[in-house]
XYZ file of C-alpha atoms in Angstrom:
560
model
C 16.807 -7.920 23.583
C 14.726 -5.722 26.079
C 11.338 -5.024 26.386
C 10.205 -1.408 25.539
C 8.981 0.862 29.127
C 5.434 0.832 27.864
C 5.360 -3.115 27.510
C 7.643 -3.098 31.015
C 5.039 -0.717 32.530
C 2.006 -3.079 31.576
C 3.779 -6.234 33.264
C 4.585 -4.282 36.449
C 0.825 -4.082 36.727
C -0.374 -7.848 36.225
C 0.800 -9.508 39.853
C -0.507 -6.494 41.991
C -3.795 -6.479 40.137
C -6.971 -7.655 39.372
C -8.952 -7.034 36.533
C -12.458 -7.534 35.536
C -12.126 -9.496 32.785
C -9.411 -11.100 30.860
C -9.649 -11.836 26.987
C -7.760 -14.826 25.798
C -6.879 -13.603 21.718
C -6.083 -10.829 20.354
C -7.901 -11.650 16.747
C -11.005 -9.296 15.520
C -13.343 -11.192 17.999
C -10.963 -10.597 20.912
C -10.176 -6.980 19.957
C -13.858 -6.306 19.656
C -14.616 -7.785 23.013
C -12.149 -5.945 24.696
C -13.566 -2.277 23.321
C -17.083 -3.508 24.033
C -16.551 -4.595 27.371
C -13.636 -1.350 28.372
C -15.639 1.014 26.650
C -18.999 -0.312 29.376
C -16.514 0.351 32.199
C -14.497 -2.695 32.753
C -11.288 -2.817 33.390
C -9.877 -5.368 30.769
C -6.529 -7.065 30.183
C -6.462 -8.809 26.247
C -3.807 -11.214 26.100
C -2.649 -12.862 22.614
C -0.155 -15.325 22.513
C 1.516 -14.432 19.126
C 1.464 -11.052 17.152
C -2.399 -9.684 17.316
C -4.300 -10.591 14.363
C -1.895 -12.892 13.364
C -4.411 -16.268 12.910
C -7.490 -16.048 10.937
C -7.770 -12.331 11.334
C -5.416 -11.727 8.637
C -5.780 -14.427 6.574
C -10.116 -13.490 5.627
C -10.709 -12.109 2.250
C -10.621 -8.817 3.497
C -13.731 -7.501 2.750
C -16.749 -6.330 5.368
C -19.389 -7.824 3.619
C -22.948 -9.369 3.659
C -22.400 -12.887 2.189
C -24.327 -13.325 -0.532
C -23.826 -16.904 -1.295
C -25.218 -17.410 2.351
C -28.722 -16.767 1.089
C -28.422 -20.059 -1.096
C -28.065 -21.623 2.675
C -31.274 -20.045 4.048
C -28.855 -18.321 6.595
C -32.044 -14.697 6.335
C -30.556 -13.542 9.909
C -27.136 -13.944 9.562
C -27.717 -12.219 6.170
C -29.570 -9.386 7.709
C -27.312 -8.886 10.735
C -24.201 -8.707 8.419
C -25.655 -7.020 6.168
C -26.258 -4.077 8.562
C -23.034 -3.992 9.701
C -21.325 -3.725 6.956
C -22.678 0.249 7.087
C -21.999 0.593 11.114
C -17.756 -0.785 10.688
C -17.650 1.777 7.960
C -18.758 4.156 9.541
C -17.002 3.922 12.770
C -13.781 3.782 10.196
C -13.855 5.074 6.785
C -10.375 4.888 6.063
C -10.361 1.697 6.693
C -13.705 0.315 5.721
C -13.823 1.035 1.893
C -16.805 1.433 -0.095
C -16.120 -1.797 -2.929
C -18.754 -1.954 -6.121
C -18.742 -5.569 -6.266
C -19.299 -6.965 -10.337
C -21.108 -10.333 -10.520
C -21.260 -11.866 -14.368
C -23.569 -13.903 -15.218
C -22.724 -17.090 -17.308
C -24.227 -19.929 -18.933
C -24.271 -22.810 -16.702
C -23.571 -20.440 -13.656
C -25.267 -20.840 -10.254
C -27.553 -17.944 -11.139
C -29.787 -17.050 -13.326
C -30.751 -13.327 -14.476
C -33.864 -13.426 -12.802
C -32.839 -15.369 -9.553
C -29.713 -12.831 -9.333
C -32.108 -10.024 -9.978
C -34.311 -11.253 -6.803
C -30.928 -12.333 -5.024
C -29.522 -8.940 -4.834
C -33.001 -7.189 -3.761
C -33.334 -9.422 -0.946
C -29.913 -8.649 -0.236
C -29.875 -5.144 -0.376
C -33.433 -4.694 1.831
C -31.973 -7.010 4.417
C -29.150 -5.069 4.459
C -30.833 -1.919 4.036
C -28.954 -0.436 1.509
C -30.509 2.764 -0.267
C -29.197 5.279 -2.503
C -26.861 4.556 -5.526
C -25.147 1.918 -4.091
C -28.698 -0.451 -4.791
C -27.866 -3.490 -6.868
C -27.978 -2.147 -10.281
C -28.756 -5.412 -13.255
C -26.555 -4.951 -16.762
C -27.257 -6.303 -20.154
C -23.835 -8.469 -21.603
C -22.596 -5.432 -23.593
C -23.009 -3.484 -20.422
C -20.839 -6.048 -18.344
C -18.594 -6.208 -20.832
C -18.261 -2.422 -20.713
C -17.655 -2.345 -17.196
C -15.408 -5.234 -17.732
C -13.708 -5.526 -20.630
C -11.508 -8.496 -19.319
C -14.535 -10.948 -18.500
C -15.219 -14.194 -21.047
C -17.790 -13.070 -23.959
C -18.640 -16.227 -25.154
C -20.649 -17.662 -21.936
C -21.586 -14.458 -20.828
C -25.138 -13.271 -20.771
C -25.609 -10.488 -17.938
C -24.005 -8.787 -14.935
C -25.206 -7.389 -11.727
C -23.620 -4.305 -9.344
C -23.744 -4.634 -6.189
C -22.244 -3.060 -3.119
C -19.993 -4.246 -0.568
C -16.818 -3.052 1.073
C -13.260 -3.642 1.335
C -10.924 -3.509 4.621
C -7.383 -4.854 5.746
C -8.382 -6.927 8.542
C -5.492 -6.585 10.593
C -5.480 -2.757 10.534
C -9.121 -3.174 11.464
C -8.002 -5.502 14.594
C -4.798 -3.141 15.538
C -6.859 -0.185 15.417
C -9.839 -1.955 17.715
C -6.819 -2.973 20.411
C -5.930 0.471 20.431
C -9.219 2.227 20.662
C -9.610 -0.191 23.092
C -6.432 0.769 25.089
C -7.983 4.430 25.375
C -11.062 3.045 26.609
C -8.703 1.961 29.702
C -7.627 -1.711 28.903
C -4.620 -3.001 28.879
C -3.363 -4.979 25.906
C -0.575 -7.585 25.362
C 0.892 -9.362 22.754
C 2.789 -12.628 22.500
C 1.536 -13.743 26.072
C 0.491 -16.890 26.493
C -2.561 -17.902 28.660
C -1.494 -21.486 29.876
C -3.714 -22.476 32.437
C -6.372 -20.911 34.712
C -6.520 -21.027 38.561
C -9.900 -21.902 40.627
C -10.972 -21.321 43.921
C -13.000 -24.090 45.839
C -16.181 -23.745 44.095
C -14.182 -24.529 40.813
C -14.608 -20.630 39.273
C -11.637 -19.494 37.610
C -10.008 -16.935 39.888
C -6.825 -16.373 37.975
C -5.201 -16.648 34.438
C -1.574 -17.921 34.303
C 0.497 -16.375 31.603
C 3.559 -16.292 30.006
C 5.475 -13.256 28.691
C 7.191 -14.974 25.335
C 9.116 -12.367 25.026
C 11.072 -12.241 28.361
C 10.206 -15.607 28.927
C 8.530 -14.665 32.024
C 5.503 -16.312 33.972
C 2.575 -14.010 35.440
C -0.309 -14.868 37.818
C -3.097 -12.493 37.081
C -6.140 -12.115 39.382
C -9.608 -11.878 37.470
C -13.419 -11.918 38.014
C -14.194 -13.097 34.501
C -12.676 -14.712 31.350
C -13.906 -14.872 27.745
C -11.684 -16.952 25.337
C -11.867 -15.599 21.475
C -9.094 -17.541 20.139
C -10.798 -18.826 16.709
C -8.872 -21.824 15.734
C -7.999 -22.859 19.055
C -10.895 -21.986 21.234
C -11.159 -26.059 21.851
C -7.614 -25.581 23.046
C -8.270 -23.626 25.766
C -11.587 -25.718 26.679
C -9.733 -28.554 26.948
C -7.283 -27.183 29.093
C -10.749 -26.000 31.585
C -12.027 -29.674 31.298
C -15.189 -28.266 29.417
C -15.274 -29.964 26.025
C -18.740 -31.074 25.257
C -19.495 -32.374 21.674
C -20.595 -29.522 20.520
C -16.699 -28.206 18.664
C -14.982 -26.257 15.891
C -14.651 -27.512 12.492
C -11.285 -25.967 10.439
C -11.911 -24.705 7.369
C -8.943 -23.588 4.965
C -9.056 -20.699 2.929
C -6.348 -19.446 0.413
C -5.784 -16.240 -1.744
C -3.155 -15.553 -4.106
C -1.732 -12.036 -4.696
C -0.516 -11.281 -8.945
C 0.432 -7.914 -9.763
C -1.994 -5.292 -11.380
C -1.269 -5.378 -14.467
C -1.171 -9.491 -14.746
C -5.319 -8.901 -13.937
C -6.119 -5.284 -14.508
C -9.597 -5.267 -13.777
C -11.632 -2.313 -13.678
C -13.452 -3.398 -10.258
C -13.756 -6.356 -7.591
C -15.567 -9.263 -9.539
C -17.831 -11.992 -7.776
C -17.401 -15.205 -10.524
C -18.264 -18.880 -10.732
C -16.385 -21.603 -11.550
C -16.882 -24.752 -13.022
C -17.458 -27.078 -9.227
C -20.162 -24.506 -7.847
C -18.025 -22.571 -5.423
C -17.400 -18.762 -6.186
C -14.061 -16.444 -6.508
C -13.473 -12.999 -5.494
C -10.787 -11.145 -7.785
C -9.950 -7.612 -5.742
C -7.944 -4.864 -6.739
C -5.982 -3.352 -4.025
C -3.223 -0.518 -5.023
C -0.966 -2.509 -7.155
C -1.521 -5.264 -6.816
C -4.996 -8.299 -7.701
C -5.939 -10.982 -5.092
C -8.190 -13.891 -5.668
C -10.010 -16.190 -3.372
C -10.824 -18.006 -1.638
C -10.665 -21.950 -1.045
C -12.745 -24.136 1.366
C -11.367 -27.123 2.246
C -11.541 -29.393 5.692
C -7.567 -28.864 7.483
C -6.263 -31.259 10.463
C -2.968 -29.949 10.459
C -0.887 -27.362 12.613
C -2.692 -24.313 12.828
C 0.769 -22.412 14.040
C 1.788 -23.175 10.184
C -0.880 -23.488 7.206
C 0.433 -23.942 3.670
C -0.187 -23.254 0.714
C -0.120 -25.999 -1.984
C 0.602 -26.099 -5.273
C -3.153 -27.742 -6.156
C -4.862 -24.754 -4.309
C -2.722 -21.992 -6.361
C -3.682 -23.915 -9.534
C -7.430 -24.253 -8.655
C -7.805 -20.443 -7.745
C -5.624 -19.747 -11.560
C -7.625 -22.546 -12.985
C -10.350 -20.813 -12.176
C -9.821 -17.376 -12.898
C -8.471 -18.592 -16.388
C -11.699 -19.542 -16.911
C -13.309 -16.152 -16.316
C -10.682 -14.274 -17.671
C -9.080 -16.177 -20.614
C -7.034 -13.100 -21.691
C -4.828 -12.873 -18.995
C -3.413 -16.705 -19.199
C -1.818 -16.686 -15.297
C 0.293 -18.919 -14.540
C 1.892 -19.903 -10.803
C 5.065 -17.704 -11.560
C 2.609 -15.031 -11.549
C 1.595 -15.439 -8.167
C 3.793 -13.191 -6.098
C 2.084 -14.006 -2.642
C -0.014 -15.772 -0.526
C -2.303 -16.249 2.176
C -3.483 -19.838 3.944
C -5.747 -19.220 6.786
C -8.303 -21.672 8.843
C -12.343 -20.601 9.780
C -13.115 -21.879 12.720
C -16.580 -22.881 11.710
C -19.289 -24.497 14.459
C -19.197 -28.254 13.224
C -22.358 -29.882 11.954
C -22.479 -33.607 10.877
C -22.962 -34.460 7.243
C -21.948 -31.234 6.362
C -19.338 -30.230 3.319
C -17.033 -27.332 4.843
C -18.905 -25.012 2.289
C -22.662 -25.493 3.947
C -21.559 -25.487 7.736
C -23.069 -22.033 9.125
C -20.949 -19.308 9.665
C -22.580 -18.266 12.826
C -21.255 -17.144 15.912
C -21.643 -19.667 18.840
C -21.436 -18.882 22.993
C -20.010 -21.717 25.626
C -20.350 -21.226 28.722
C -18.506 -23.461 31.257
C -19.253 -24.443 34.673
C -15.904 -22.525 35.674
C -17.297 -19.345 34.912
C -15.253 -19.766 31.257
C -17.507 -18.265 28.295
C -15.763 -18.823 24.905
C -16.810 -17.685 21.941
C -16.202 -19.706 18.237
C -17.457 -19.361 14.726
C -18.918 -16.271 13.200
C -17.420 -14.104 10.461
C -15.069 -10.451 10.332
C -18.094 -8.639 9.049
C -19.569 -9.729 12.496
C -17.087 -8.794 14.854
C -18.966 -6.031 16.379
C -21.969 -7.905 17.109
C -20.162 -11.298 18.311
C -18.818 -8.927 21.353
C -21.368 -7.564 21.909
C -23.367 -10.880 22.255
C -20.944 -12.496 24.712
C -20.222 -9.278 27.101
C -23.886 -9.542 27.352
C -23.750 -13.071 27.972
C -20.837 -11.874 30.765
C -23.714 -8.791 32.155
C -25.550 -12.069 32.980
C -22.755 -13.424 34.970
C -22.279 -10.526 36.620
C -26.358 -10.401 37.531
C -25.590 -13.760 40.282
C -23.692 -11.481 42.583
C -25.323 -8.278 42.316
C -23.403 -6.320 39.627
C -24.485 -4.400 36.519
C -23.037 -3.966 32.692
C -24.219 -0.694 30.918
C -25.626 -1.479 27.125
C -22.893 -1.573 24.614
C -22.138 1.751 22.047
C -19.529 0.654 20.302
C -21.458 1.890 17.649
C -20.941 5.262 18.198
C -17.256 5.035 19.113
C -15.235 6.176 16.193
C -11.881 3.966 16.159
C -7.863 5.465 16.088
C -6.951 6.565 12.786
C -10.738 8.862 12.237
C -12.664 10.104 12.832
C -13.834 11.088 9.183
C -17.343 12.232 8.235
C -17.881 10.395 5.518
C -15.605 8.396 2.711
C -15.722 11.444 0.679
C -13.716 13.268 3.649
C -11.184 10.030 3.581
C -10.551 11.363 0.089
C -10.112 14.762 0.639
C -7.576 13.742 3.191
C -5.618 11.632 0.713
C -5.093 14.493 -1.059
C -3.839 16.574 1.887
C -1.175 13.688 3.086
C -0.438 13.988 -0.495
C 0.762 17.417 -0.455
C 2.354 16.716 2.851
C 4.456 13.944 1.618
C 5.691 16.299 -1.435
C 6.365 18.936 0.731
C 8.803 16.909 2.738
C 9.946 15.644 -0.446
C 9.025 12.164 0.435
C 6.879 9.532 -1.955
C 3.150 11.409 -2.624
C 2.225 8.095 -4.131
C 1.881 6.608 -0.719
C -0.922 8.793 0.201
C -3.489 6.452 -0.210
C -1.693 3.865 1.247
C -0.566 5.632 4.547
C -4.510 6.797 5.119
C -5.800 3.525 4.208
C -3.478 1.745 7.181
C -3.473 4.989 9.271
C -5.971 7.553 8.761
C -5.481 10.754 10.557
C -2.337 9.177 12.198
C -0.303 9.512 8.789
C 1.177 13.207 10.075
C 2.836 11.817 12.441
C 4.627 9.332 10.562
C 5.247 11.858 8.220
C 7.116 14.414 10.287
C 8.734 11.467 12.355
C 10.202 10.899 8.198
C 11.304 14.330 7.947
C 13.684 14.173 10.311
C 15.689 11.273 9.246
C 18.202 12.366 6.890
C 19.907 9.437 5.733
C 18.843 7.117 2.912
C 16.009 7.584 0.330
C 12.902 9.210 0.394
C 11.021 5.509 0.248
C 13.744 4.300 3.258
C 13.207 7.020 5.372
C 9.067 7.096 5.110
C 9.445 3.426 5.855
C 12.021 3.416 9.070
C 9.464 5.833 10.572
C 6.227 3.897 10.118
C 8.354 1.187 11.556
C 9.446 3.415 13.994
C 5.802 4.319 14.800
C 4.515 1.015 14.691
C 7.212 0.144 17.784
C 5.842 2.987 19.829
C 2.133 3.309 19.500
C 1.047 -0.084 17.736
C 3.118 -2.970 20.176
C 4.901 -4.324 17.354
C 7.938 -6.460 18.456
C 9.116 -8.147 15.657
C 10.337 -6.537 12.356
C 8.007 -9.647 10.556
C 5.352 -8.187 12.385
C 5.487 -4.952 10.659
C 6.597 -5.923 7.049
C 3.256 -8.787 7.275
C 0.838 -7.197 9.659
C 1.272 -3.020 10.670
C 2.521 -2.583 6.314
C 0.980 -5.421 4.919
C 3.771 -5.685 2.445
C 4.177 -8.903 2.755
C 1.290 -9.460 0.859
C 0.363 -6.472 -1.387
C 3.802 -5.177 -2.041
C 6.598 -7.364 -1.554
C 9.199 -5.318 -4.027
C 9.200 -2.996 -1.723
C 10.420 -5.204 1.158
C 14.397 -5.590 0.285
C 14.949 -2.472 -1.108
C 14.664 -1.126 2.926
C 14.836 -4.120 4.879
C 18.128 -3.385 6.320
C 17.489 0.213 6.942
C 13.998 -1.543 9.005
C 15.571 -4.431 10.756
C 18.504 -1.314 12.760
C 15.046 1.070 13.315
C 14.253 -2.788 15.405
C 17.697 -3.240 16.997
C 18.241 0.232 18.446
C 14.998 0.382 19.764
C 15.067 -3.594 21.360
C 18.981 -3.760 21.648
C 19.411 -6.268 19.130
C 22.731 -8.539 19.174
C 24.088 -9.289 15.779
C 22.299 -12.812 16.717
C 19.330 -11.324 16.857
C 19.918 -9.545 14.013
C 20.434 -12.199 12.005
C 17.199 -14.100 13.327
C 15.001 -11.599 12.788
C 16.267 -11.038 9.030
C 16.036 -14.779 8.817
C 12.732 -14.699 9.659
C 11.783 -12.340 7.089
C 13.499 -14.335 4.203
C 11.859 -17.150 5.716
C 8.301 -15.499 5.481
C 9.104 -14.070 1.886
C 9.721 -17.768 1.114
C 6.505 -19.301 2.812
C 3.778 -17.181 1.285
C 5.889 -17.338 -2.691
C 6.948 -20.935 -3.397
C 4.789 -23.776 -3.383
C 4.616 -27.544 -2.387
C 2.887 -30.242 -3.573
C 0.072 -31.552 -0.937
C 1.137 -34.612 1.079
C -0.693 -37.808 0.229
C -4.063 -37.916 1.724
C -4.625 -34.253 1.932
C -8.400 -32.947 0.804
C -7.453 -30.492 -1.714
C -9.788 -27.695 -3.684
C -11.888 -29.676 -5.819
C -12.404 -32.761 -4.354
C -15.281 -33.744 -2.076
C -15.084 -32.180 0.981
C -17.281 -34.119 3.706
């Protein structure tokens, strides 16, 4: 394999350089901190050691959202803060950042009344300050049942509306790195940090890295470092000697995918079940996910599984809600396992820890950030380039005040959501014009906005294979040249997302996908094969299920 002239061009620039600031992680956190601090004038280098967003950042529950249940906790600020910007990350990207009408029954024996979800969803909404018609709206039971024809009758004795909003959170990283990238910073994927170098006061000067795709080592020169790397942020203090005992807690989370019609609902649904924790059910094109899980995990955080017991509490509990639809595990055509990297605090069940944002600051100069939520991304980097401006005060140097804000990201800018409509309709004309598939309209906006042209006319001039094939080899295509995507897993999980919301579509123009990858990497047949192992390995991972091993906390059980 070879490395592509843009990624070539980037590592020609690392051992003759030094930057302001390097960002270890290339999740939401890390993509957010490298726009805030580029787009204040820094010259940044983001490294990520696998495929960006490929941890927690696109294993969330995909939604930009307030956290309701986090006003059982007392948690008023982190409330209000998230609240807030749920309104600011749509507006910055419409497309991406989707207006969701969130439908919360009410049930006898629930965790909320009528009244206290009636009070609930006011605070809610003037914390978040949310006006106009998207104000929580309460429904009588025949309303509800309107609204939701699906839901259980007999326990049922209300319903609220509320609003939140739905997003792809690894689109909503990509599209940060690259906004970033225009900004001036440089960004890399699957390069490892592995160690840092000090001078004789013990401040990091440099970061070692390692390009794991040439399986070359790089020395690069830096003023500053600020590690984002979520699950392994304790990693990375360990390896600057400045653990303290204040460390990350993993939490596991896991959503299973059924197809549409298994759980047609109507609109996302907020629901109890029967131990006191609460589901999300979302529609998304064809396809119904439901989450999530919250569970204590110890294991290898390269590698978290799904089990059998959390695929049967998530149906178990959906059953319950939704006794018509009777889903069973051979329903469940995918799945997601990811790990929150939560702040720990003793005597805590993984539920109740805080899911606040936390700063460390080393004695090497090493700030790292931990905790926190997607919603939050935005202010998280903000907080800690500040906390950098502060680091830059000791020897005389100066950080303008963030506007990221204000800084529409790739793929926009659109007015309003009503203009990301519009625009589906135009792509839509486009794609029948070419004679390509117009039912992937709202799909190709949704991942790439006002990008989806180009992958459109990049389609038009392939002339073998189907309509479907060709619109897919050149979103591939496109993904290799403007979105850093090495690996063909990379685009079928991360850039497409099929992997999760539409794995039919996978094999019917996998082969066609995997030669778009070897003629532009010069693939052997070896490689070939790898990579198309990889894929059937991945297809296997997320759709068949173990058993948990002995000993393993599992949804359900007591937690602390």
């Amino acid at each position: 394999m070879k490395a592509s002239p843009q990624r070539a061009a980037k590592f020609n620039k690392l051992s003759s350089h030094q930057f302001d600031l390097v960002v270890i992680g290339g999740g939401i956190t890390g993509a957010g901190v490298a726009l805030d601090a580029a787009s204040r004038g820094l010259d940044v280098l983001l490294l990520e050691r696998n495929d960006f967003a490929s941890g927690t950042s696109s294993k969330s529950t995909k939604l930009i959202h307030g956290g309701l249940r986090y006003l059982k906790n007392l948690e008023i600020g982190l409330v209000r803060e998230v609240g807030k910007e749920r309104a600011v990350v749509h507006e910055i990207a419409p497309h991406l950042v989707r207006p969701e009408k969130m439908l919360l029954p009410l049930v006898e024996g629930g965790s909320l009344g009528r009244l206290t979800t009636s009070m609930a969803l006011w605070v809610y909404d003037f914390l978040a300050d949310v006006e106009g018609d998207d104000k929580r709206v309460m429904l009588s039971k025949e309303e509800t049942i309107a609204h939701e024809p699906l839901v259980r009758k007999d326990i049922l004795t209300g319903g609220g509306f509320y609003a939140e909003y739905r997003t792809d959170d690894a689109r909503l990283t990509i599209e940060n790195i690259k906004t970033a990238e225009r900004h001036g910073a440089t960004a890399l994927n699957y390069t490892e940090a592995t160690d840092f170098v000090y001078n004789d006061d013990g401040i990091i000067t440099a970061v070692v890295c390692h390009d794991r795709f040439m399986d070359e080592t790089y020395t690069v020169k830096t003023k500053h470092v600020i590690s984002s790397t979520g699950p392994w942020v304790d990693e990375l203090r360990e390896v600057d000697h400045s653990m303290t005992e204040r460390h990350v807690f993993l939490s596991k989370g896991v959503h299973i995918v059924v197809a549409r019609e298994r759980l047609p609902l109507k609109h996302a649904v907020y629901f109890d079940v029967e131990d006191g924790r609460m589901f999300f059910a979302i529609p998304r094109l064809r396809c119904t996910y439901i989450g999530t899980t919250d569970t204590p995990y110890k294991g290898d955080t390269n590698a978290i599984p799904t089990y059998i017991e959390d695929v049967e509490y998530l149906l178990k509990g959906t059953n319950a809600i939704f006794p018509g639809v009777d889903l069973k595990i051979e329903d469940v055509e995918s799945s997601w396992a990811g790990v929150r990297p939560l702040i720990f605090e003793e005597g805590k069940d993984a539920s109740e820890m805080s899911r606040k944002d936390e700063i460390f600051e080393s004695k090497s100069g090493l700030l790292s950030i931990a905790g926190g939520k997607l919603t939050g991304y935005r202010k998280m980097a903000e907080r800690v380039v500040d906390r950098l401006g502060k680091q830059m005060q000791s020897y005389g140097g100066k950080l303008k005040k963030t506007h990221t804000e204000e800084i529409d990201l790739t793929g926009g800018p659109f007015s309003d959501f009503e203009a990301v409509l519009a625009y589906e309709k135009e792509i839509a004309a486009q794609l029948e014009d070419a004679s390509l598939a117009p039912d992937r309209a709202a799909y190709l906006v949704s991942n790439y906005g006002k990008q989806s042209p180009e992958i459109i006319r990049a389609a038009t001039k392939r002339t073998e294979g189907t309509d479907v094939a060709r619109l897919a080899c050149a979103e591939a295509a496109w993904c290799i040249e403007n979105e850093l995507t090495l690996y063909p897993i990379d685009w079928v999980e991360r850039r497409s997302g099929r992997l999760y919301f539409d794995m039919p579509s996978i094999q019917p123009v996998l082969e066609e996908v995997l030669a778009v990858f070897s003629e532009a990497y010069l693939y052997t047949e070896a490689d070939l094969q790898a990579e198309r192992d990889k894929i059937t390995a991945a297809i296997k991972w997320v759709s068949e299920f173990e058993a948990a091993p002995e000993g393993t906390v599992v949804p359900g059980q007591q937690t602390t």
